[in-house]
Short mmCIF file of C-alpha atoms and ligand atoms in Angstrom, two decimals:
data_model
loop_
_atom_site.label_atom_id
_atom_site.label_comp_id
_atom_site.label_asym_id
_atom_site.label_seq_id
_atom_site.Cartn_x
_atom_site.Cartn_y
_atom_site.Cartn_z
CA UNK A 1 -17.40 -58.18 -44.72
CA UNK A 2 -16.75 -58.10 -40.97
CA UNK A 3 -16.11 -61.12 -38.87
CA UNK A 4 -16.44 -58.85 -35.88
CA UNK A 5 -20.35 -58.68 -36.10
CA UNK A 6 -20.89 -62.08 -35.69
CA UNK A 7 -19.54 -64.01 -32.94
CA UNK A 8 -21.45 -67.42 -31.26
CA UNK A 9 -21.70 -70.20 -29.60
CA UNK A 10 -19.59 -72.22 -32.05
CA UNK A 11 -16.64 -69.77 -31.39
CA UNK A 12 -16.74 -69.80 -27.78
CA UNK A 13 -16.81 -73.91 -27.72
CA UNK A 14 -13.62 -73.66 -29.49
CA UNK A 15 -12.23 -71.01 -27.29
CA UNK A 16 -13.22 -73.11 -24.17
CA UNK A 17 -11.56 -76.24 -25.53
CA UNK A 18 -8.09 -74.40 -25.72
CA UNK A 19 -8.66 -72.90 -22.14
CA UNK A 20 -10.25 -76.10 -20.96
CA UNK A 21 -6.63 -77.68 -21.98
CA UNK A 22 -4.82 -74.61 -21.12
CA UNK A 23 -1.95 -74.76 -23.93
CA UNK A 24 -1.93 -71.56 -25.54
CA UNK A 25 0.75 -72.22 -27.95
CA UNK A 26 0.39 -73.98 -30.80
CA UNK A 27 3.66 -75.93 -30.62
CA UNK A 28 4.73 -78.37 -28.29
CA UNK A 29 3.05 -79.54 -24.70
CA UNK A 30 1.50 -82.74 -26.48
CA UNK A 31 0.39 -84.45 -23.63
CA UNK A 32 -0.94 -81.56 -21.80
CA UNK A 33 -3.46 -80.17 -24.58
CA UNK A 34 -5.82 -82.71 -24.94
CA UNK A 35 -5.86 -83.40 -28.93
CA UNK A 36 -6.17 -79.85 -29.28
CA UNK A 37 -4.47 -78.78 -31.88
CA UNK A 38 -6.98 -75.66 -33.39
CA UNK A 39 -3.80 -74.12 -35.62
CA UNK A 40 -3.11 -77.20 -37.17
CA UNK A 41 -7.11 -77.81 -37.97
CA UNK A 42 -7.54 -74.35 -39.54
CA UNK A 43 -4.82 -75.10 -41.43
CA UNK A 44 -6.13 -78.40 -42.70
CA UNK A 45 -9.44 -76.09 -43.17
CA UNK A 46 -8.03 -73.37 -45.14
CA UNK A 47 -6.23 -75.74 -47.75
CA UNK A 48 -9.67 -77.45 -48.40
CA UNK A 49 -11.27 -73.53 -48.46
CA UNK A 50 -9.33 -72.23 -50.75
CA UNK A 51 -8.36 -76.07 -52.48
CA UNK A 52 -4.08 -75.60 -52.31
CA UNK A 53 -1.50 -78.10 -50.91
CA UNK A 54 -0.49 -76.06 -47.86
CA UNK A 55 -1.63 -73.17 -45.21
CA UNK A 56 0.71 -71.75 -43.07
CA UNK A 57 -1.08 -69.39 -40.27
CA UNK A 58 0.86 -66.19 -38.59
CA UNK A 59 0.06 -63.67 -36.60
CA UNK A 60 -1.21 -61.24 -39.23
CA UNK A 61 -1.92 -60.67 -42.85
CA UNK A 62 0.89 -58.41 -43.05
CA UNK A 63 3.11 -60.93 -41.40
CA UNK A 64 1.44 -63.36 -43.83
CA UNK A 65 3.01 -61.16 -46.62
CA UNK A 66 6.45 -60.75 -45.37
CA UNK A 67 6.49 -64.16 -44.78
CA UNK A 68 5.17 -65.25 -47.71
CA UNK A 69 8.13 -62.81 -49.97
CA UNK A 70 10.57 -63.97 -47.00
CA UNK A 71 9.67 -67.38 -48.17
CA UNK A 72 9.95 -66.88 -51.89
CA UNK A 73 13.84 -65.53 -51.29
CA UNK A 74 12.82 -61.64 -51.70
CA UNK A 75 15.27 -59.74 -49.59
CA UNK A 76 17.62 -56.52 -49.56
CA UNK A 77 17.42 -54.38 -52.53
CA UNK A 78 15.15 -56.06 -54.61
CA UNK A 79 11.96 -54.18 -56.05
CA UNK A 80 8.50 -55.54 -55.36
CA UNK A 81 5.66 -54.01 -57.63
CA UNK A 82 2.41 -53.22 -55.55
CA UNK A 83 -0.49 -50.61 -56.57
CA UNK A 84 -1.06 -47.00 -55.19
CA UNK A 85 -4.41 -48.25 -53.65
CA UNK A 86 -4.05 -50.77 -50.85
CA UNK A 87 -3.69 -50.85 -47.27
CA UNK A 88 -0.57 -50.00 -45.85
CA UNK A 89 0.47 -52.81 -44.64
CA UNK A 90 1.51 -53.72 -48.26
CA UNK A 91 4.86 -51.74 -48.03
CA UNK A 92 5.56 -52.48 -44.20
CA UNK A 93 5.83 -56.07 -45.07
CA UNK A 94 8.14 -55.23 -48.30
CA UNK A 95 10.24 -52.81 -45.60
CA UNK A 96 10.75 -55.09 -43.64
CA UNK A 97 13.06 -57.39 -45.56
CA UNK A 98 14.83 -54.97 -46.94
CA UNK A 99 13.05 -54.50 -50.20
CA UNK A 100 12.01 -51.85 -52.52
CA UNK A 101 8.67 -50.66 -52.59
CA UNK A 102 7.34 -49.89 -56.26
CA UNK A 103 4.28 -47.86 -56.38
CA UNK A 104 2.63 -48.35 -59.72
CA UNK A 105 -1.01 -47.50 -61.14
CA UNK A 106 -4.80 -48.81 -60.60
CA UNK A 107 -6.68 -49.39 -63.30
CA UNK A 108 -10.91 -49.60 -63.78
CA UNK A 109 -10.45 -52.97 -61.50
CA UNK A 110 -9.38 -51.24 -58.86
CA UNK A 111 -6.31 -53.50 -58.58
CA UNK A 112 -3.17 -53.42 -60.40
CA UNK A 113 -2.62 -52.12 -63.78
CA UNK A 114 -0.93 -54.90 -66.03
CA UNK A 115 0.66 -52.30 -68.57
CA UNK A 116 1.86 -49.99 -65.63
CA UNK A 117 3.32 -53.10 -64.29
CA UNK A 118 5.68 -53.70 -67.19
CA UNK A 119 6.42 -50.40 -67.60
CA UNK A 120 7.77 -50.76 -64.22
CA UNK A 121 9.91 -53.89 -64.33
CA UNK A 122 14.11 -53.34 -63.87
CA UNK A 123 16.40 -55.60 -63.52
CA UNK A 124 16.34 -55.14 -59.59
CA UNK A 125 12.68 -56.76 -59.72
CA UNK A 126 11.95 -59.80 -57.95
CA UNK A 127 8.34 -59.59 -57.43
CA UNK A 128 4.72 -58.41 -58.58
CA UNK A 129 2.39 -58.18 -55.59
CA UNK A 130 -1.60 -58.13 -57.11
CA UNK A 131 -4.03 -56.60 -53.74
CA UNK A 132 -7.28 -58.07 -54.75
CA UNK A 133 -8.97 -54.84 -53.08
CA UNK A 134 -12.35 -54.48 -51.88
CA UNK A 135 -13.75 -58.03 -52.94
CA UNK A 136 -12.90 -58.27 -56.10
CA UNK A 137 -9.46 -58.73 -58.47
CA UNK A 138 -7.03 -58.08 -60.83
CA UNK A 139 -6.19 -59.05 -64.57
CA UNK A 140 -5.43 -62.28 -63.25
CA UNK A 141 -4.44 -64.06 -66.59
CA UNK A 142 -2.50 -60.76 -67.72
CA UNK A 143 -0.44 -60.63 -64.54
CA UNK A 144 0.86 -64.41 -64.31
CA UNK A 145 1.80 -64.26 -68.01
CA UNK A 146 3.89 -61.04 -67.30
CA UNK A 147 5.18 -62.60 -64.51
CA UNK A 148 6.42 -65.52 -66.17
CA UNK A 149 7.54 -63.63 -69.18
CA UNK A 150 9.75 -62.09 -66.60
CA UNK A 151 10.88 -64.17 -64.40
CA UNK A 152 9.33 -62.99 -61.14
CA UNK A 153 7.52 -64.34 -58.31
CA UNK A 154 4.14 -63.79 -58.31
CA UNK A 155 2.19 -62.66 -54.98
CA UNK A 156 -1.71 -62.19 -54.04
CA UNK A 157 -2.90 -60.56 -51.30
CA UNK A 158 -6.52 -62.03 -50.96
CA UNK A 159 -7.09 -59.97 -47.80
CA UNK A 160 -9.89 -58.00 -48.47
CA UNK A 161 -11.46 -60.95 -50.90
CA UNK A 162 -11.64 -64.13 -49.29
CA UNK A 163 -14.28 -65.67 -50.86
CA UNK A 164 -13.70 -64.51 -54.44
CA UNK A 165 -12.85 -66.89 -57.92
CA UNK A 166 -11.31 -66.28 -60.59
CA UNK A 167 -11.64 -68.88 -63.72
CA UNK A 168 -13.59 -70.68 -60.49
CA UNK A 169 -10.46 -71.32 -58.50
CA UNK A 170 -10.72 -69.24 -55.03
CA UNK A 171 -8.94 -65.77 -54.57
CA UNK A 172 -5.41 -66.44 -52.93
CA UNK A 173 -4.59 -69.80 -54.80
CA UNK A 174 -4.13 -68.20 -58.33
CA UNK A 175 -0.35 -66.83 -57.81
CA UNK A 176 2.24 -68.34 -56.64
CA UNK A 177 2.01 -67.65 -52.91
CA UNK A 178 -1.50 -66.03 -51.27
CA UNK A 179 -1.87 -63.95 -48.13
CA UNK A 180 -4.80 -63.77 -46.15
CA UNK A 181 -5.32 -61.16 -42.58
CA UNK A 182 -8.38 -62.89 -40.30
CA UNK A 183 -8.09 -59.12 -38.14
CA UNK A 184 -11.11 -58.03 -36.93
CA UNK A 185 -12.54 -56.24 -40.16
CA UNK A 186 -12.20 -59.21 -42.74
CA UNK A 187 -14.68 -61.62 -43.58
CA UNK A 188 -13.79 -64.07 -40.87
CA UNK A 189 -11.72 -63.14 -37.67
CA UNK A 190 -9.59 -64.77 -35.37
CA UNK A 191 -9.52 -61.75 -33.66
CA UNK A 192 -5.86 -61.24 -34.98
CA UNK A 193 -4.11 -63.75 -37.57
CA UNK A 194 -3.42 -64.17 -41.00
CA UNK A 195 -2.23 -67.10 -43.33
CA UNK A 196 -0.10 -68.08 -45.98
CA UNK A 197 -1.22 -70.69 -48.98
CA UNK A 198 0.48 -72.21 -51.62
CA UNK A 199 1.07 -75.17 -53.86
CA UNK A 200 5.17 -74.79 -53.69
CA UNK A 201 6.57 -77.06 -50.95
CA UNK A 202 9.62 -75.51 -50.59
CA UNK A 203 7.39 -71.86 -50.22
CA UNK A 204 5.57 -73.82 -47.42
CA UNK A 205 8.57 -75.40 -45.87
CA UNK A 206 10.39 -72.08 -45.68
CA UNK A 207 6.92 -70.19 -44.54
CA UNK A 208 6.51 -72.91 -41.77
CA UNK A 209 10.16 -72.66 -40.05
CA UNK A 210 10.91 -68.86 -40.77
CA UNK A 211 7.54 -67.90 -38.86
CA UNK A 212 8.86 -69.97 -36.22
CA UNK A 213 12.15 -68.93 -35.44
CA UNK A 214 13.65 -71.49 -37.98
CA UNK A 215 12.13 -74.19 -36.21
CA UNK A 216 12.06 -77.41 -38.29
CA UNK A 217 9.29 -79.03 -36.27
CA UNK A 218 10.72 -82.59 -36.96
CA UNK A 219 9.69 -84.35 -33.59
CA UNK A 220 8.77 -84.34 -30.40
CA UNK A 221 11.54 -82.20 -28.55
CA UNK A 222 10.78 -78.77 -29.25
CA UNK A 223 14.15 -78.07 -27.56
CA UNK A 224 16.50 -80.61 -29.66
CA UNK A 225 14.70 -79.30 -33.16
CA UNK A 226 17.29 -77.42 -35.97
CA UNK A 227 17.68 -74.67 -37.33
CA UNK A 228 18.29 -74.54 -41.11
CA UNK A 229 17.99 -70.67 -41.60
CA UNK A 230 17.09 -67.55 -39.73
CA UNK A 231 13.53 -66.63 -38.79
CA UNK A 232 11.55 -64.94 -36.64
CA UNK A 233 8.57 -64.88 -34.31
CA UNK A 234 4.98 -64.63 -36.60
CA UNK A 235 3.33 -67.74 -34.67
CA UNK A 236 -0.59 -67.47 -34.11
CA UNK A 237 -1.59 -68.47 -30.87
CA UNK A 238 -4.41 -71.36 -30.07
CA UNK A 239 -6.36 -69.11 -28.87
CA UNK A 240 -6.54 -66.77 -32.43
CA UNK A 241 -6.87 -70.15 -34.23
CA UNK A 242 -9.80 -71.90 -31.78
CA UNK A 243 -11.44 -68.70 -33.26
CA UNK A 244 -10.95 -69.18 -36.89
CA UNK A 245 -11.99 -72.99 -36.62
CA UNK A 246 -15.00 -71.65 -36.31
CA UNK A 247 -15.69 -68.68 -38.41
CA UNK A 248 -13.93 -70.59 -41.38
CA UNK A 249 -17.04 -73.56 -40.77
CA UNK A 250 -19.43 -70.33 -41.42
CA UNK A 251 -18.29 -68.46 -44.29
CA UNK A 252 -20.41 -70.03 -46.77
CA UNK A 253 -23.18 -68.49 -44.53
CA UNK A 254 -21.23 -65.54 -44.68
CA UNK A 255 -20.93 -65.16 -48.34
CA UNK A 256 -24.52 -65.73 -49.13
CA UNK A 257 -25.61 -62.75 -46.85
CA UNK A 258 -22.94 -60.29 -48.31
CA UNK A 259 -24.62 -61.54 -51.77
CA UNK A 260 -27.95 -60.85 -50.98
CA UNK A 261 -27.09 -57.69 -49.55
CA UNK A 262 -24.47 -56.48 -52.33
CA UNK A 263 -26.87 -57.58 -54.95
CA UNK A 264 -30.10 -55.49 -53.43
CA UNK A 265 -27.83 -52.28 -53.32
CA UNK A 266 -26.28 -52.55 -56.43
CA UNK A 267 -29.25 -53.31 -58.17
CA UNK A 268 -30.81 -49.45 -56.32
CA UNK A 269 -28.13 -47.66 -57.60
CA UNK A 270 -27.48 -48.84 -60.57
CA UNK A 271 -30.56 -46.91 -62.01
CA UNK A 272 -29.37 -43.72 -61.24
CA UNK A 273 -27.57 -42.01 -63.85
CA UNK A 274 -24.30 -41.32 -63.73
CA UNK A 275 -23.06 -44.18 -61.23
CA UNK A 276 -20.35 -46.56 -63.04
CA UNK A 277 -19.39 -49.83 -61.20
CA UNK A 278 -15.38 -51.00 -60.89
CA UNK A 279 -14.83 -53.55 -63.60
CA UNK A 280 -14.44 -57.19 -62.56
CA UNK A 281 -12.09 -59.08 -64.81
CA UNK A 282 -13.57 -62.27 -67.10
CA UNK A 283 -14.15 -65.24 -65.37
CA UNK A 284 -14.17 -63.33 -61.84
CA UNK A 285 -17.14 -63.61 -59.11
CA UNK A 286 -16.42 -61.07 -56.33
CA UNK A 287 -16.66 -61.88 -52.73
CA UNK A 288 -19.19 -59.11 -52.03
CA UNK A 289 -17.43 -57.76 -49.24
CA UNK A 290 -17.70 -54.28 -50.61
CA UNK A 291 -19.85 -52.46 -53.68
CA UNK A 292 -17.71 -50.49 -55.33
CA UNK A 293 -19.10 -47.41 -57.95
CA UNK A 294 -17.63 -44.51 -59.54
CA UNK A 295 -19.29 -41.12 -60.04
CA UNK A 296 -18.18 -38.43 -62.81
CA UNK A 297 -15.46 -36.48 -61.49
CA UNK A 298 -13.95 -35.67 -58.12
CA UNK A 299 -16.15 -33.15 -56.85
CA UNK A 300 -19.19 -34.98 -57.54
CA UNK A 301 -17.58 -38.25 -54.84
CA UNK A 302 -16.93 -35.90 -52.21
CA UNK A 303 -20.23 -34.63 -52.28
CA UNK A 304 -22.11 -37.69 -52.17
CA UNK A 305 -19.62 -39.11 -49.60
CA UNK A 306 -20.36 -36.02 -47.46
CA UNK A 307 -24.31 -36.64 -48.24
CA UNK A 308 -23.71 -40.16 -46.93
CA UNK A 309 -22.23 -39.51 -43.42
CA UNK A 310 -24.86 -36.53 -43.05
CA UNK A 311 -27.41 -39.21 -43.70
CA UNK A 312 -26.30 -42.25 -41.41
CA UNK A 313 -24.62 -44.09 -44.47
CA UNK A 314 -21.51 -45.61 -41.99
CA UNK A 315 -19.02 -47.83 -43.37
CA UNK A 316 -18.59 -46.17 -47.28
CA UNK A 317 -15.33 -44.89 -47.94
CA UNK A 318 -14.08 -42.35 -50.64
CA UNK A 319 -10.87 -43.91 -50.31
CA UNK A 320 -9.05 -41.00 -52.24
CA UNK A 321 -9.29 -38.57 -48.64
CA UNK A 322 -8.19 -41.21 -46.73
CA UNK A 323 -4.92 -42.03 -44.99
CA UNK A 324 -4.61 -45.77 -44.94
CA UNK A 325 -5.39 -46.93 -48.33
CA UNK A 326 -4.00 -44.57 -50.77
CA UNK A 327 -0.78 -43.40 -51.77
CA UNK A 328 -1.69 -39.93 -51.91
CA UNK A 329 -1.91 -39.79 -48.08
CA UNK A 330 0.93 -41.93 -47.28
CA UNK A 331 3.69 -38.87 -46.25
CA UNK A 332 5.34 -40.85 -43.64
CA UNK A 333 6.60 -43.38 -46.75
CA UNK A 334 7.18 -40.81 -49.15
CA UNK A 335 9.21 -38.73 -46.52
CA UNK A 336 11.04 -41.77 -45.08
CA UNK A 337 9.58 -41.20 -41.59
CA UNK A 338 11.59 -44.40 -40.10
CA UNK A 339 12.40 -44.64 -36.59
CA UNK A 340 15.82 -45.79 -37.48
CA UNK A 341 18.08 -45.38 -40.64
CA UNK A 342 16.62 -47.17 -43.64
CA UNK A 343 19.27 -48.67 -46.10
CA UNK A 344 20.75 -46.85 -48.60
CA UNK A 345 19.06 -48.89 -51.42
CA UNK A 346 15.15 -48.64 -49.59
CA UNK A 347 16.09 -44.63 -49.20
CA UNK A 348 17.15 -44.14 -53.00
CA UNK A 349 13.78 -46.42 -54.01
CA UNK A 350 11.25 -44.32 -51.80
CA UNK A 351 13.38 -41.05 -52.90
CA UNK A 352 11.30 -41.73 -56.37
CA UNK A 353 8.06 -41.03 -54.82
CA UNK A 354 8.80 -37.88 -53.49
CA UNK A 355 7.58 -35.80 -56.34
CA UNK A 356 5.63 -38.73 -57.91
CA UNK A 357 2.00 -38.15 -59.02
CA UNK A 358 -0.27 -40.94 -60.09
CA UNK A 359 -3.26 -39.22 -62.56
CA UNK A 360 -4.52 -42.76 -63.90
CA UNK A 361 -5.01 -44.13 -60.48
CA UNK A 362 -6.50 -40.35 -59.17
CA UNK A 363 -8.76 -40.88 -61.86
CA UNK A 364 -10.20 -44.05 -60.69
CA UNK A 365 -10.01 -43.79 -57.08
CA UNK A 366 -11.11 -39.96 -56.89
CA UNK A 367 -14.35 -40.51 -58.45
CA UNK A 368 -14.93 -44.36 -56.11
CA UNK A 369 -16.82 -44.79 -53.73
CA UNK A 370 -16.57 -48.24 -51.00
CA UNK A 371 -19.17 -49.38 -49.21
CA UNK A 372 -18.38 -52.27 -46.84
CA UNK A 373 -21.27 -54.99 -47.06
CA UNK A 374 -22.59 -55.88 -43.19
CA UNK A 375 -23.47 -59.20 -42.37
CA UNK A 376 -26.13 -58.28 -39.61
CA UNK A 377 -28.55 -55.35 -41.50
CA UNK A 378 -31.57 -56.73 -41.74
CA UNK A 379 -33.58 -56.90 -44.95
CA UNK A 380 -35.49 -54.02 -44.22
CA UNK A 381 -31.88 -52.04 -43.02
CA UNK A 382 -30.34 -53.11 -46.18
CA UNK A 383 -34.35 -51.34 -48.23
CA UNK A 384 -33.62 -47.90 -46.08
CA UNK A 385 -30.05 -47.87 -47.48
CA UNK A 386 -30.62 -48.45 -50.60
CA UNK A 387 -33.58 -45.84 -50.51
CA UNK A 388 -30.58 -43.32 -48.73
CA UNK A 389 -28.00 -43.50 -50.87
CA UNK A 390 -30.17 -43.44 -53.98
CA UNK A 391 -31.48 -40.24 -53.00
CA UNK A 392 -27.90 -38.95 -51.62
CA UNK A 393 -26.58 -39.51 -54.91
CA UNK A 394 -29.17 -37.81 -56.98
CA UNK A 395 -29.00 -35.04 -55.13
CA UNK A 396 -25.22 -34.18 -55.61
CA UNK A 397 -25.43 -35.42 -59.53
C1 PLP B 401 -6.08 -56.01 -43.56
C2 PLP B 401 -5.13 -56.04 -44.67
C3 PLP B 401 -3.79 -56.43 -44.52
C4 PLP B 401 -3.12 -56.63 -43.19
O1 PLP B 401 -3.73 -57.41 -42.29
P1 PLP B 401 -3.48 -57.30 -40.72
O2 PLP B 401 -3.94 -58.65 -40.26
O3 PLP B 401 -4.32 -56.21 -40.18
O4 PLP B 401 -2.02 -57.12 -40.50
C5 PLP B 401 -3.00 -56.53 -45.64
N1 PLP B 401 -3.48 -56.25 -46.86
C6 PLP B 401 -4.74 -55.85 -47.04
C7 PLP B 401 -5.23 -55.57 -48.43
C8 PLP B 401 -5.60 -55.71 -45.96
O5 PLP B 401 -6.85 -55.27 -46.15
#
């Protein structure tokens, strides 16, 4: 999936144009920048992408997810549902308001569990936040009717699956608000940067002042603007965006390789006995940023994830090991490792996963195995591979 590995002549023209005008900012200086205005035009490009009403860029995808619950009114004290398998930024961006963190189960998708979700809804919940992990997604259909059942506000982090569909519409425009990270390891790059979509104008509104400092951005006189409610600082710069502007022209180009290259993997080790692929949900076409299998138990993963790094294999993951994307690593939430006191609500939620053990989701994501999809192996790269990691994976079954 990684924008980082290819990087071009269509990049660096939009680059120059932003230095060429020098405004860096993508606010304000009008007359200075030359009809530059690369933020604005990825913007305009990602609504078209991913076919929604309105984009908001930020600095981040885990700004993009603050700002996208900031937007939808969750604040102090209220519980946001999220899975045990995700990247971490998924509770720094609930933290940060003030919210609850709710750790619930994984399912064969890989992605939220719909009946651990309802087990999990209080009174004190606000939100369900679906991490469409690895390329592919949740129980899409399952999780909006819950949601509505409920009352809550429905969130997608599309981070690691730009590219996807579900029911043919694209990842990130099913729920209510999306969130999207263009960081260096996602599908496209701006180098940092992430965005916001939605079809909820008042979502979009709030996105597009509170990532701005409250900024209305009603005309000319960046100075004279208002301030209808607090924000804070998540702007992207020009420079992130010129970047963007161009890798957003490419993914198509992008998504075809990862195909191809998923497709002549999969198809490898999906003769060998033993080796179960995660289960993508009716109607859903992954983005084929990652292939995804299970082996029998435990033991067997780590041993084929330890005959993979003796062999070359780079870039698979047994995720269940690791320290950024599962819960069983995560100490520093569990133990409240905060630089400065928490509130007393946030400390009582994150007391709960203290001694909290999740055996559905160990059972999925103990026996997984990730393997990012490159963009630049060649044909004959992507042959060896496949040769590698059938052979690696006989030999430990
Ligand atoms: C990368 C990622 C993020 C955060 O993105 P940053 O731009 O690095 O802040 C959030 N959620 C998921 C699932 C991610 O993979």
């Amino acid at each position: 999936m990684p924008g980082f590995e290819l990087f071009g002549d269509l990049e660096r023209k939009e680059v120059h144009d932003v230095l060429d005008s020098g405004v860096l900012m993508r606010y304000g200086f009008d007359g200075m920048r030359n009809g530059h205005w690369k933020a604005k035009e990825l913007e305009v490009e990602l609504q078209c992408t991913f076919e929604v009403n309105h984009a908001q860029l930020v600095s981040s995808g885990t700004a993009a997810v603050s700002v996208a619950l900031a937007s939808a009114g969750v604040g102090a004290g209220d519980e946001v549902i999220m899975p045990t398998f995700t990247f971490v930024a998924s509770f720094e961006a609930i933290l940060m308001l003030g919210a609850i963190p709710v750790l619930v189960d994984i399912d064969d998708t890989l992605t939220l569990d719909p009946q651990a979700v309802e087990q999990a809804i209080t009174p004190k919940t606000k939100a369900v936040m679906v991490v469409q992990m690895c390329g592919s997604m949740g129980h899409m259909d399952a999780l909006r009717s819950l949601c509505d059942h409920h009352n809550l506000i429905f969130v997608e982090d599309a981070c690691q699956a730009i590219g996807g569909t579900y029911n043919k519409k694209p990842l990130g425009s099913i729920a209510d608000l999306g969130c999207f990270s263009f960081d260096f390891v996602k599908t496209i790059t701006c180098g940092e940067g992430g965005a916001v979509i939605t079809n909820n104008p008042k979502y979009y509104t709030h996105a597009d002042y509170y990532s701005d400092h409250g900024h209305d951005h009603e005309g000319t006189d960046r100075g004279a603007e208002t301030h209808p409610f607090l924000g804070y600082n998540f702007r992207i710069s020009e420079l992130h965006a010129a970047v963007g502007l161009a890798q957003i022209k490419r993914l198509p180009e992008f998504l075809t390789v990862q195909k191809k290259n998923y497709t002549l993997l999969r198809d490898a080790i999906a003769r060998v006995p033993g080796v179960t692929f995660r289960k993508v949900p009716k109607g859903g076409v992954e983005s084929y940023a990652f292939l995804n299998f299970f082996l029998p138990d435990l033991e067997s993963a780590r041993k084929v994830s330890a005959a993979f790094k003796q062999n070359g294999l780079d870039v698979c993951f047994h995720y269940y090991d690791n320290n950024w994307h599962y819960f069983r690593k995560w100490q520093h939430l569990s133990e409240q490792k905060s630089l400065y006191p928490l509130a007393s609500e946030v400390k009582q939620g994150l007391q709960e996963l203290q001694n909290k053990t999740f055996d559905q989701s160990d059972h999925y994501i103990g026996r997984n195995i990730s393997c990012l999809i490159k963009l630049s192996w060649t044909e004959e790269q992507v042959q060896e591979r496949a040769r590698k990691m059938v052979s690696c994976i006989k030999s430990c079954l």
